[in-house]
Amino acid sequence: MDLDAVTKQSVLHAKPDGLILQYGTAGFRTKAEHLDHVMFRMGLLAVLRSKQTKSTIGVMVTASHNPEEDNGVKLVDPLGEMLAASWEEHATCLANAEEQHLPSVLVDISEKAAVDLHQDAFVVIGRDTRPSSEKLAQSVIDGVTVLGGQFHDYGLLTTPQLHYMVFCRNSKGQYGKATVEGYYQKLSSAFVELTKQAFCTGDDHRTLKVDCANGIGALKLAEMKHYFSQGLSVQLFNDGTKGKLNHLCGADFVKSHQKPPQGIEMKANESCCSFDGDADRIVYYYHDADGQFHLIDGDKIATLISSFLKELLVEIGDGLSLGVVQTAYANGSSTRYLEEVMKVPVYCTKTGVKHLHHKAQEFDIGVYFEANGHGTVLFSKAAETKIKQLAKESEDEKRKAAKMLENIIDLFNQVADRQVISTTDAERQVVTPPGLQDAINDLVKKYRLSRAFVRPSGTEDIVRVYAEADSQENTDSLAYEVSLAVFQLAGGIGERPQRGF
Ligand SMILES: CC(=O)N[C@H]1[C@@H](OP(=O)(O)O)O[C@H](CO)[C@@H](O)[C@@H]1O
Ligand SMILES: [Mg+2]
């Protein structure tokens, strides 16, 4: 490591004095103007991680569903998963080191993680459409090059595409071609094949209206839609030509307001969906003939996918295990339905794709979704081999089911001070401050079929309050009462929470 060169370059990406940031639920996130040094340093860290794993590492510049003025960065590990937890700590140390300590922190990380500094390093970089992203991606590149790493800058990419590129490169192309065309080809041909197998006659022409949150999803879907042939016609809305990123649109808006985004025309029973700012979330919705809005969020998507998979697994009869992973934000009825009606085991992890992904890897087939629309299905290597074999060798009905599963494998890109509040039990119970959990328990008891919990966000400087109950009115009241308890017992500042916030 040429530490003198690092010190010299770092002056051009100086850390604002006293600024402390945490590698949170999905990397670093804050106002874009505070992130230049973090980007440079994540370039440095990506090189060390690449040397240590002897693999390509990804860096994605995005702040996902957060406002346009924010930005963020996350690292992607060799198999396309989120950065390992032990390296999140290194990331936080490196991002917070004062200028003069930067060289020693780099040496320290290399020693602790037993990085072979003679090894080559390769880093791939992607970014979303935020005005600040291009310059910040250049700072990542500066960090990579000063430590002698090689890189490929993909420029504008969705988060799932960057995960895909990393895995393709590390599987030496076996997973697919590490290009955007490779991505479109792989996923669209699996989709087209599967719809041929699964649809009944009469549904062979489908239209889907897509709210792209005025983000990167619009650019990439505009390219990808030509690959679906005639089986699916895609119409783009909120494509970034007029509106602001994530403003009054996108998956987060639709999920948290439980209403359609602005900028989309919906007729009765038309299928619509929304991405978030980096297109790694999706929620579907429609208006019925009476104008009632119906949301198919992550919980419902997980349920639909699991029931489809379960039918196919029964058909192939091969005893492969199926499990569903959710977070505390999953609606209680979806958990009950999966466990009691579908008889599928359900597990709850902390918020954030990295936690769900990890748990889902324990099954032959692991379905995981956050209620807000992040999710995928993971197939173990053993399950994939069995399915491929059955698709070739077995009898008619079995073979048909196995062939569908084979396409499903390819369809999923398998590659994911508020701190006074601390939590346990997959974030469903408050540990500190004392008294807050008792207060929540008392409030929950007042309502039927109710649940509530609170936790500090890992992407924004806020405390999130979750509530569910038997009616909208009761849910709103419970949410209001819990937020008052938080305000009183966790040292709330500023205005007291208002009813119907
Ligand atoms: C309740 C909620 O939606 N939380 C989101 C949000 O995390 P917070 O730690 O809650 O801010 O952003 C994460 C990254 O996009 C996403 O994984 C997660 O589900
Ligand atoms: Mg996102």
XYZ file of C-alpha atoms in Angstrom, residues 1 13 17 21-22 26 31 35 86 147 170 183 191 240 262 270 285 288 303 390 394 399 411:
23
model
C 0.000 0.000 0.000
C -11.576 14.172 -0.352
C -14.198 17.567 11.174
C -21.475 8.198 10.211
C -22.516 4.576 10.622
C -27.998 -0.548 3.694
C -26.959 14.419 2.674
C -20.292 11.970 1.534
C -17.455 -7.926 10.227
C -4.552 1.625 -3.839
C -17.078 -14.100 -9.779
C -29.021 -9.216 -17.522
C -39.945 -14.733 -17.765
C -37.751 11.249 -14.498
C -49.067 10.776 -8.490
C -55.299 -2.561 -14.454
C -51.558 -2.461 -6.832
C -61.208 -2.632 -8.325
C -47.411 -15.401 0.020
C -35.874 -33.679 -12.911
C -38.709 -37.348 -15.173
C -41.078 -32.658 -15.742
C -36.165 -15.299 -13.087
